[in-house]
């Protein structure tokens, strides 16, 4: 099994910053792509940003220039969120595309709440 544990969410005023972290743990695995998703009340979960093992990153248009995804060699994932807006309010989930032997599986963290007040 691989576990993903997020941290760093909270309440912040519009214009503020937060940094989310996601720690991966387990044994005998490798991870290609990791990403951050978010789900606001009444809305579908959406991909916010993703990064490959080679460091190639992609962002949804609404966060470009404000959010930065990064990843350490030990598969700890970060999301630096600046200039936060009320519409960024959501539960943020870490996601990982994991390979263990010949088995490939998508893992999710438990989610962390981000609330941006106006």
mmCIF file of C-alpha atoms in Angstrom:
data_model
loop_
_atom_site.group_PDB
_atom_site.id
_atom_site.type_symbol
_atom_site.label_atom_id
_atom_site.label_comp_id
_atom_site.label_asym_id
_atom_site.label_seq_id
_atom_site.Cartn_x
_atom_site.Cartn_y
_atom_site.Cartn_z
ATOM 1 C CA UNK A 1 0.000 0.000 0.000
ATOM 2 C CA UNK A 2 0.972 3.603 -0.575
ATOM 3 C CA UNK A 3 -0.400 6.370 1.611
ATOM 4 C CA UNK A 4 -0.704 10.036 0.747
ATOM 5 C CA UNK A 5 -1.103 12.469 3.628
ATOM 6 C CA UNK A 6 -1.891 16.122 2.947
ATOM 7 C CA UNK A 7 -1.337 19.072 5.240
ATOM 8 C CA UNK A 8 -1.245 22.839 5.106
ATOM 9 C CA UNK A 9 -4.841 23.813 4.460
ATOM 10 C CA UNK A 10 -6.632 26.474 6.457
ATOM 11 C CA UNK A 11 -8.446 29.782 6.428
ATOM 12 C CA UNK A 12 -6.856 32.762 4.729
ATOM 13 C CA UNK A 13 -7.999 36.151 3.504
ATOM 14 C CA UNK A 14 -8.192 36.948 -0.167
ATOM 15 C CA UNK A 15 -4.763 37.867 -1.485
ATOM 16 C CA UNK A 16 -3.028 35.655 1.031
ATOM 17 C CA UNK A 17 -0.906 32.553 0.592
ATOM 18 C CA UNK A 18 -0.902 28.943 1.698
ATOM 19 C CA UNK A 19 1.395 26.013 0.995
ATOM 20 C CA UNK A 20 -0.028 22.513 0.793
ATOM 21 C CA UNK A 21 2.124 19.439 1.334
ATOM 22 C CA UNK A 22 1.537 15.807 0.457
ATOM 23 C CA UNK A 23 3.790 13.116 1.870
ATOM 24 C CA UNK A 24 3.872 9.719 0.180
ATOM 25 C CA UNK A 25 4.799 6.636 2.180
ATOM 26 C CA UNK A 26 5.025 2.933 1.456
ATOM 27 C CA UNK A 27 7.572 0.523 0.058
ATOM 28 C CA UNK A 28 8.729 -0.795 -3.299
ATOM 29 C CA UNK A 29 6.964 1.735 -5.467
ATOM 30 C CA UNK A 30 7.633 4.459 -7.972
ATOM 31 C CA UNK A 31 5.482 7.408 -8.898
ATOM 32 C CA UNK A 32 5.260 8.992 -12.304
ATOM 33 C CA UNK A 33 2.736 11.787 -12.208
ATOM 34 C CA UNK A 34 1.498 13.508 -9.052
ATOM 35 C CA UNK A 35 -1.147 16.139 -8.890
ATOM 36 C CA UNK A 36 -3.415 18.367 -6.865
ATOM 37 C CA UNK A 37 -7.156 18.290 -7.408
ATOM 38 C CA UNK A 38 -9.852 20.343 -5.723
ATOM 39 C CA UNK A 39 -13.553 20.025 -5.170
ATOM 40 C CA UNK A 40 -15.770 22.903 -4.183
ATOM 41 C CA UNK A 41 -19.279 22.358 -2.747
ATOM 42 C CA UNK A 42 -21.703 21.368 -5.479
ATOM 43 C CA UNK A 43 -18.971 21.139 -8.105
ATOM 44 C CA UNK A 44 -17.022 18.347 -9.734
ATOM 45 C CA UNK A 45 -13.488 17.572 -8.692
ATOM 46 C CA UNK A 46 -11.036 19.343 -11.003
ATOM 47 C CA UNK A 47 -7.339 19.021 -11.689
ATOM 48 C CA UNK A 48 -5.484 22.078 -10.413
ATOM 49 C CA UNK A 49 -1.891 21.159 -11.243
ATOM 50 C CA UNK A 50 0.200 18.110 -12.016
ATOM 51 C CA UNK A 51 3.881 17.290 -12.252
ATOM 52 C CA UNK A 52 5.747 14.335 -13.707
ATOM 53 C CA UNK A 53 8.760 12.583 -12.208
ATOM 54 C CA UNK A 54 10.830 14.582 -14.672
ATOM 55 C CA UNK A 55 9.498 17.860 -13.346
ATOM 56 C CA UNK A 56 7.158 18.801 -16.172
ATOM 57 C CA UNK A 57 4.242 20.769 -14.699
ATOM 58 C CA UNK A 58 0.792 21.710 -15.935
ATOM 59 C CA UNK A 59 -1.826 24.026 -14.460
ATOM 60 C CA UNK A 60 -5.472 24.779 -14.944
ATOM 61 C CA UNK A 61 -5.849 28.236 -16.489
ATOM 62 C CA UNK A 62 -7.519 29.732 -13.424
ATOM 63 C CA UNK A 63 -4.407 29.259 -11.257
ATOM 64 C CA UNK A 64 -1.622 29.972 -13.744
ATOM 65 C CA UNK A 65 0.732 32.606 -12.397
ATOM 66 C CA UNK A 66 -0.596 32.202 -8.851
ATOM 67 C CA UNK A 67 0.040 28.548 -7.925
ATOM 68 C CA UNK A 68 3.283 26.585 -8.184
ATOM 69 C CA UNK A 69 3.528 22.818 -7.948
ATOM 70 C CA UNK A 70 6.794 21.193 -6.932
ATOM 71 C CA UNK A 71 8.049 17.794 -5.943
ATOM 72 C CA UNK A 72 10.968 16.437 -3.996
ATOM 73 C CA UNK A 73 12.934 13.303 -4.850
ATOM 74 C CA UNK A 74 11.261 11.475 -1.949
ATOM 75 C CA UNK A 75 7.876 12.112 -3.629
ATOM 76 C CA UNK A 76 6.779 14.845 -1.259
ATOM 77 C CA UNK A 77 4.489 17.096 -3.253
ATOM 78 C CA UNK A 78 3.847 20.789 -2.650
ATOM 79 C CA UNK A 79 1.427 23.380 -3.905
ATOM 80 C CA UNK A 80 2.370 26.995 -3.220
ATOM 81 C CA UNK A 81 -0.756 29.098 -3.544
ATOM 82 C CA UNK A 82 -0.389 32.868 -3.771
ATOM 83 C CA UNK A 83 -2.891 35.653 -4.436
ATOM 84 C CA UNK A 84 -5.678 33.414 -3.250
ATOM 85 C CA UNK A 85 -9.233 34.215 -4.265
ATOM 86 C CA UNK A 86 -12.547 33.204 -2.681
ATOM 87 C CA UNK A 87 -13.192 30.971 -5.694
ATOM 88 C CA UNK A 88 -10.148 28.900 -4.692
ATOM 89 C CA UNK A 89 -12.109 27.685 -1.683
ATOM 90 C CA UNK A 90 -12.355 23.897 -1.882
ATOM 91 C CA UNK A 91 -11.109 20.631 -0.473
ATOM 92 C CA UNK A 92 -7.736 19.943 -2.062
ATOM 93 C CA UNK A 93 -6.658 16.372 -2.755
ATOM 94 C CA UNK A 94 -3.267 14.939 -3.538
ATOM 95 C CA UNK A 95 -3.161 12.301 -6.263
ATOM 96 C CA UNK A 96 -0.427 9.927 -7.396
ATOM 97 C CA UNK A 97 -0.010 7.526 -10.303
ATOM 98 C CA UNK A 98 1.832 4.668 -8.565
ATOM 99 C CA UNK A 99 3.617 1.672 -10.018
ATOM 100 C CA UNK A 100 4.370 -1.281 -7.697
ATOM 101 C CA UNK A 101 5.936 -4.133 -9.608
ATOM 102 C CA UNK A 102 3.683 -4.608 -12.626
ATOM 103 C CA UNK A 103 0.631 -3.049 -10.956
ATOM 104 C CA UNK A 104 -0.377 0.528 -11.655
ATOM 105 C CA UNK A 105 -2.886 2.258 -9.424
ATOM 106 C CA UNK A 106 -4.095 5.770 -8.655
ATOM 107 C CA UNK A 107 -3.930 6.789 -5.003
ATOM 108 C CA UNK A 108 -5.667 9.720 -3.305
ATOM 109 C CA UNK A 109 -5.029 11.555 -0.090
ATOM 110 C CA UNK A 110 -7.761 12.325 2.416
ATOM 111 C CA UNK A 111 -8.055 15.974 1.421
ATOM 112 C CA UNK A 112 -7.343 19.258 3.155
ATOM 113 C CA UNK A 113 -9.753 22.193 3.356
ATOM 114 C CA UNK A 114 -8.742 25.567 1.948
ATOM 115 C CA UNK A 115 -11.055 28.468 2.703
ATOM 116 C CA UNK A 116 -10.441 31.940 1.293
ATOM 117 C CA UNK A 117 -12.493 34.745 2.797
ATOM 118 C CA UNK A 118 -13.323 37.913 0.889
#
